[in-house]
Coordinates of N, CA, C and O in Angstrom, one line a residue:
M1 N 3.2 12.5 0.6 CA 2.0 11.7 0.3 C 2.0 10.4 1.0 O 1.5 10.2 2.1
I2 N 2.6 9.4 0.4 CA 2.8 8.0 1.0 C 4.3 7.8 1.1 O 5.1 8.2 0.3
S3 N 4.7 7.3 2.3 CA 6.1 7.0 2.5 C 6.3 5.5 2.9 O 5.4 4.9 3.4
L4 N 7.5 5.0 2.6 CA 7.8 3.6 2.9 C 9.0 3.6 3.8 O 10.0 4.3 3.7
S5 N 9.0 2.6 4.7 CA 10.2 2.3 5.5 C 11.2 1.6 4.6 O 10.8 1.1 3.5
D6 N 12.4 1.5 5.1 CA 13.4 0.8 4.3 C 13.0 -0.7 4.1 O 13.2 -1.2 3.0
E7 N 12.4 -1.3 5.1 CA 11.9 -2.7 5.0 C 10.8 -2.8 4.0 O 10.8 -3.8 3.2
A8 N 9.8 -1.9 4.0 CA 8.7 -1.9 3.0 C 9.3 -1.7 1.6 O 8.8 -2.4 0.7
H9 N 10.2 -0.8 1.4 CA 10.8 -0.5 0.1 C 11.4 -1.8 -0.4 O 11.2 -2.2 -1.5
A10 N 12.2 -2.4 0.4 CA 12.9 -3.7 0.0 C 11.9 -4.8 -0.3 O 12.1 -5.5 -1.3
A11 N 10.9 -4.9 0.5 CA 9.9 -6.0 0.2 C 9.2 -5.7 -1.1 O 9.0 -6.7 -1.9
I12 N 8.8 -4.5 -1.4 CA 8.1 -4.2 -2.6 C 9.1 -4.4 -3.8 O 8.7 -5.0 -4.8
R13 N 10.3 -4.0 -3.7 CA 11.3 -4.3 -4.8 C 11.4 -5.8 -5.0 O 11.5 -6.2 -6.2
R14 N 11.5 -6.6 -4.0 CA 11.6 -8.1 -4.1 C 10.3 -8.6 -4.8 O 10.4 -9.5 -5.7
L15 N 9.2 -8.1 -4.4 CA 7.9 -8.6 -5.0 C 7.8 -8.3 -6.5 O 7.5 -9.1 -7.4
V16 N 8.2 -7.0 -6.8 CA 8.2 -6.6 -8.2 C 9.2 -7.4 -9.1 O 8.9 -7.9 -10.2
A17 N 10.4 -7.5 -8.5 CA 11.4 -8.3 -9.3 C 11.1 -9.7 -9.5 O 11.4 -10.3 -10.5
G18 N 10.4 -10.3 -8.5 CA 10.0 -11.7 -8.6 C 8.7 -12.0 -9.3 O 8.2 -13.1 -9.5
S19 N 8.0 -10.9 -9.8 CA 6.7 -11.1 -10.5 C 6.9 -11.8 -11.8 O 7.7 -11.6 -12.6
S20 N 6.0 -12.8 -12.0 CA 6.0 -13.6 -13.2 C 5.2 -12.9 -14.3 O 5.3 -13.4 -15.5
H21 N 4.5 -11.8 -14.1 CA 3.8 -11.2 -15.1 C 4.3 -9.8 -15.5 O 3.6 -9.0 -16.0
G22 N 5.6 -9.5 -15.1 CA 6.2 -8.2 -15.5 C 5.7 -7.0 -14.7 O 5.6 -5.9 -15.3
A23 N 5.4 -7.2 -13.5 CA 4.9 -6.0 -12.7 C 5.9 -4.9 -12.6 O 7.1 -5.2 -12.6
T24 N 5.5 -3.7 -12.6 CA 6.3 -2.5 -12.5 C 6.1 -1.7 -11.2 O 6.8 -0.8 -10.9
G25 N 5.0 -2.1 -10.5 CA 4.7 -1.3 -9.3 C 3.7 -2.0 -8.4 O 3.1 -3.1 -8.8
L26 N 3.3 -1.4 -7.3 CA 2.4 -1.9 -6.4 C 1.1 -1.0 -6.3 O 1.3 0.2 -6.1
R27 N 0.0 -1.6 -6.5 CA -1.3 -0.8 -6.4 C -1.7 -0.9 -4.9 O -1.7 -1.9 -4.3
I28 N -2.0 0.3 -4.4 CA -2.6 0.5 -3.0 C -3.9 1.2 -3.2 O -4.0 2.2 -3.8
M29 N -4.9 0.5 -2.6 CA -6.2 1.1 -2.6 C -7.0 0.8 -1.4 O -6.6 0.0 -0.6
V30 N -8.1 1.5 -1.2 CA -9.0 1.4 0.0 C -10.3 0.9 -0.6 O -10.8 1.4 -1.6
D31 N -10.9 -0.1 0.1 CA -12.2 -0.6 -0.3 C -13.0 -0.8 0.9 O -12.5 -0.9 2.0
R32 N -14.3 -0.9 0.8 CA -15.2 -1.2 1.9 C -15.0 -2.6 2.4 O -14.9 -3.5 1.5
G33 N -15.0 -2.8 3.7 CA -14.9 -4.2 4.2 C -14.0 -4.2 5.4 O -13.6 -3.1 5.9
G34 N -13.7 -5.4 5.9 CA -12.8 -5.5 7.0 C -13.6 -5.2 8.3 O -14.7 -4.8 8.3
C35 N -12.9 -5.4 9.4 CA -13.5 -5.3 10.7 C -14.0 -3.9 11.0 O -15.0 -3.7 11.7
A36 N -13.2 -2.9 10.6 CA -13.5 -1.5 10.9 C -14.2 -0.7 9.8 O -14.5 0.5 10.0
G37 N -14.5 -1.3 8.7 CA -15.3 -0.6 7.7 C -14.6 -0.3 6.4 O -15.2 -0.3 5.3
L38 N -13.3 -0.1 6.5 CA -12.4 0.1 5.3 C -11.2 -0.8 5.4 O -10.7 -1.0 6.4
K39 N -10.8 -1.3 4.2 CA -9.6 -2.2 4.2 C -8.6 -1.8 3.1 O -9.0 -1.2 2.1
Y40 N -7.4 -2.1 3.4 CA -6.3 -1.8 2.4 C -6.3 -3.0 1.4 O -6.4 -4.2 1.8
L41 N -6.1 -2.7 0.1 CA -5.9 -3.8 -0.9 C -4.6 -3.5 -1.6 O -4.4 -2.3 -2.0
L42 N -3.8 -4.5 -1.7 CA -2.5 -4.3 -2.4 C -2.4 -5.4 -3.5 O -2.9 -6.5 -3.4
G43 N -1.7 -5.0 -4.6 CA -1.5 -6.0 -5.7 C -0.5 -5.4 -6.6 O -0.3 -4.2 -6.8
L44 N 0.2 -6.4 -7.2 CA 1.2 -6.0 -8.2 C 0.5 -5.6 -9.5 O -0.4 -6.3 -9.9
E45 N 1.0 -4.6 -10.2 CA 0.5 -4.2 -11.5 C 1.6 -4.0 -12.5 O 2.7 -3.6 -12.2
R46 N 1.2 -4.2 -13.8 CA 2.2 -4.0 -14.9 C 2.2 -2.5 -15.2 O 3.3 -2.0 -15.5
V47 N 1.1 -1.9 -15.3 CA 1.0 -0.4 -15.6 C 0.0 0.3 -14.8 O -1.0 -0.4 -14.3
A48 N 0.1 1.5 -14.7 CA -0.9 2.3 -13.9 C -2.1 2.5 -14.8 O -2.0 2.6 -16.1
A49 N -3.2 2.6 -14.2 CA -4.5 3.0 -15.0 C -4.4 4.5 -15.3 O -3.7 5.2 -14.6
A50 N -5.2 4.9 -16.3 CA -5.2 6.3 -16.7 C -5.5 7.2 -15.6 O -5.0 8.3 -15.5
E51 N -6.4 6.8 -14.7 CA -6.8 7.7 -13.6 C -6.0 7.6 -12.3 O -6.3 8.2 -11.3
D52 N -5.0 6.8 -12.4 CA -4.1 6.6 -11.2 C -3.2 7.8 -10.9 O -2.7 8.4 -11.8
E53 N -2.9 8.0 -9.6 CA -1.9 8.9 -9.2 C -0.7 7.9 -9.0 O -0.8 6.9 -8.4
V54 N 0.5 8.2 -9.7 CA 1.6 7.4 -9.5 C 2.6 8.1 -8.5 O 3.0 9.2 -8.8
V55 N 2.9 7.4 -7.5 CA 3.8 7.9 -6.4 C 5.1 7.2 -6.5 O 5.1 5.9 -6.5
E56 N 6.2 7.9 -6.7 CA 7.5 7.3 -6.8 C 8.2 7.4 -5.4 O 8.3 8.5 -4.9
C57 N 8.6 6.3 -4.9 CA 9.3 6.3 -3.6 C 10.6 5.6 -3.8 O 10.7 4.4 -3.8
A58 N 11.7 6.4 -4.1 CA 13.0 5.9 -4.2 C 13.1 4.7 -5.2 O 13.6 3.7 -4.9
G59 N 12.5 4.9 -6.4 CA 12.6 3.9 -7.4 C 11.5 2.9 -7.4 O 11.4 2.0 -8.2
V60 N 10.6 3.0 -6.4 CA 9.4 2.1 -6.4 C 8.2 2.8 -6.8 O 7.9 3.9 -6.2
S61 N 7.4 2.3 -7.7 CA 6.2 2.9 -8.2 C 5.0 2.4 -7.4 O 4.8 1.2 -7.3
L62 N 4.2 3.3 -6.8 CA 2.9 3.0 -6.2 C 1.8 3.6 -7.0 O 1.8 4.8 -7.3
F63 N 0.8 2.8 -7.3 CA -0.3 3.2 -8.1 C -1.5 3.3 -7.2 O -1.9 2.4 -6.5
V64 N -2.1 4.6 -7.1 CA -3.2 4.9 -6.2 C -4.4 5.4 -7.0 O -4.2 6.4 -7.8
D65 N -5.5 4.8 -6.9 CA -6.7 5.4 -7.6 C -7.2 6.7 -6.9 O -6.9 6.8 -5.7
H66 N -7.8 7.5 -7.6 CA -8.3 8.8 -7.1 C -9.3 8.7 -5.9 O -9.3 9.6 -5.1
A67 N -10.1 7.7 -5.9 CA -11.1 7.5 -4.8 C -10.3 7.2 -3.5 O -10.8 7.6 -2.5
S68 N -9.2 6.5 -3.6 CA -8.5 6.1 -2.4 C -7.5 7.2 -1.9 O -7.1 7.2 -0.7
L69 N -7.2 8.1 -2.8 CA -6.2 9.1 -2.5 C -6.4 9.9 -1.2 O -5.5 10.0 -0.4
P70 N -7.6 10.5 -1.0 CA -7.8 11.2 0.3 C -7.6 10.4 1.6 O -7.2 10.9 2.6
L71 N -7.9 9.1 1.5 CA -7.8 8.3 2.7 C -6.3 7.8 2.9 O -6.0 7.2 3.9
L72 N -5.5 8.0 1.9 CA -4.1 7.5 2.0 C -3.0 8.6 2.1 O -1.9 8.3 2.2
R73 N -3.5 9.9 2.1 CA -2.5 11.0 2.3 C -1.8 10.9 3.6 O -2.5 10.8 4.6
G74 N -0.5 10.9 3.6 CA 0.3 10.8 4.8 C 0.5 9.4 5.3 O 1.2 9.2 6.3
L75 N 0.0 8.4 4.6 CA 0.2 7.0 4.9 C 1.7 6.6 5.0 O 2.5 7.0 4.1
R76 N 2.1 5.9 6.0 CA 3.4 5.3 6.1 C 3.3 3.8 6.1 O 2.5 3.3 6.9
I77 N 4.0 3.1 5.3 CA 4.0 1.7 5.2 C 5.3 1.1 5.6 O 6.4 1.5 5.2
D78 N 5.2 0.1 6.5 CA 6.3 -0.6 7.0 C 6.1 -2.1 6.6 O 5.0 -2.5 6.2
F79 N 7.2 -2.9 6.7 CA 7.1 -4.3 6.5 C 7.8 -5.0 7.6 O 8.9 -4.7 8.0
I80 N 7.1 -5.9 8.3 CA 7.5 -6.6 9.5 C 7.7 -8.1 9.1 O 6.9 -8.7 8.5
E81 N 8.9 -8.7 9.6 CA 9.1 -10.1 9.5 C 9.3 -10.6 10.9 O 10.1 -10.1 11.6
A82 N 8.4 -11.5 11.3 CA 8.4 -12.1 12.6 C 8.0 -13.5 12.6 O 7.5 -14.0 11.6
V83 N 8.3 -14.2 13.7 CA 7.9 -15.6 13.9 C 6.4 -15.8 13.6 O 6.0 -16.8 13.0
E84 N 5.6 -14.9 14.1 CA 4.1 -15.0 13.9 C 3.7 -14.8 12.5 O 2.6 -15.1 12.1
G85 N 4.5 -14.2 11.7 CA 4.2 -14.0 10.3 C 4.8 -12.7 9.8 O 5.5 -12.0 10.6
S86 N 4.7 -12.4 8.5 CA 5.3 -11.2 8.0 C 4.2 -10.5 7.1 O 3.3 -11.1 6.7
G87 N 4.4 -9.2 7.0 CA 3.5 -8.5 6.1 C 3.6 -7.0 6.3 O 4.4 -6.5 7.1
F88 N 2.8 -6.3 5.5 CA 2.9 -4.8 5.5 C 2.1 -4.3 6.7 O 1.1 -4.9 7.1
V89 N 2.6 -3.2 7.3 CA 1.9 -2.6 8.5 C 1.7 -1.1 8.0 O 2.5 -0.5 7.5
F90 N 0.5 -0.6 8.4 CA 0.1 0.7 7.9 C -0.1 1.7 9.1 O -0.7 1.4 10.1
D91 N 0.5 2.8 8.9 CA 0.3 3.9 9.9 C -0.3 5.1 9.1 O 0.3 5.8 8.4
N92 N -1.6 5.2 9.3 CA -2.4 6.1 8.6 C -3.0 7.2 9.4 O -3.8 7.0 10.3
P93 N -2.6 8.5 9.2 CA -3.1 9.6 10.0 C -4.5 9.9 9.8 O -5.2 10.6 10.5
N94 N -5.1 9.3 8.7 CA -6.5 9.5 8.4 C -7.5 8.5 9.1 O -8.7 8.7 9.0
A95 N -6.9 7.5 9.7 CA -7.7 6.5 10.4 C -8.2 7.0 11.7 O -7.4 7.3 12.6
A96 N -9.5 7.0 11.9 CA -10.1 7.4 13.1 C -9.9 6.2 14.2 O -9.7 6.5 15.3
S97 N -10.0 5.0 13.7 CA -9.7 3.8 14.5 C -9.3 2.7 13.6 O -9.5 2.7 12.4
M98 N -8.6 1.7 14.2 CA -8.1 0.6 13.4 C -8.5 -0.7 14.1 O -8.7 -0.8 15.3
C99 N -8.7 -1.8 13.4 CA -9.0 -3.1 14.0 C -7.7 -3.7 14.5 O -6.6 -3.2 14.2
S100 N -7.7 -4.7 15.3 CA -6.6 -5.3 15.9 C -5.6 -5.9 15.0 O -4.4 -6.0 15.2
C101 N -6.0 -6.3 13.8 CA -5.1 -7.0 12.8 C -4.3 -5.9 12.0 O -3.3 -6.2 11.4
G102 N -4.8 -4.6 12.1 CA -4.1 -3.6 11.4 C -4.3 -3.5 9.9 O -3.7 -2.6 9.2
K103 N -5.2 -4.3 9.4 CA -5.5 -4.3 7.9 C -6.8 -3.5 7.6 O -7.1 -3.4 6.4
S104 N -7.5 -3.1 8.6 CA -8.7 -2.4 8.4 C -8.8 -1.2 9.3 O -8.2 -1.2 10.4
F105 N -9.6 -0.2 8.8 CA -9.7 1.1 9.6 C -11.0 1.8 9.3 O -11.7 1.4 8.4
S106 N -11.3 2.8 10.1 CA -12.4 3.6 9.8 C -11.9 5.0 9.5 O -10.9 5.4 10.1
G107 N -12.6 5.7 8.6 CA -12.1 7.0 8.2 C -12.7 8.2 8.9 O -13.5 8.4 9.6

């Protein structure tokens, strides 16, 4: 379903461990917006919502709402640290095209 690189896994574990509100996982969803029409939204969550699909990746919980699920099947998430900045990078087989920033795509 969704897979994480070692770097993304470590970054999410750091974020969850450093959460001041007791986060237990990372929410990943797709919303309208961005340069290409759809954008990824990420946020730390304490618990999954009742309608969420919970994806366990080597001890990291990812919370995905059912509306986003079809657009995220097969998604691979990496985390890059560079002089220009750091952040999550998405490799989504469902994306017909992506914007140059990599945070937005069309389905």
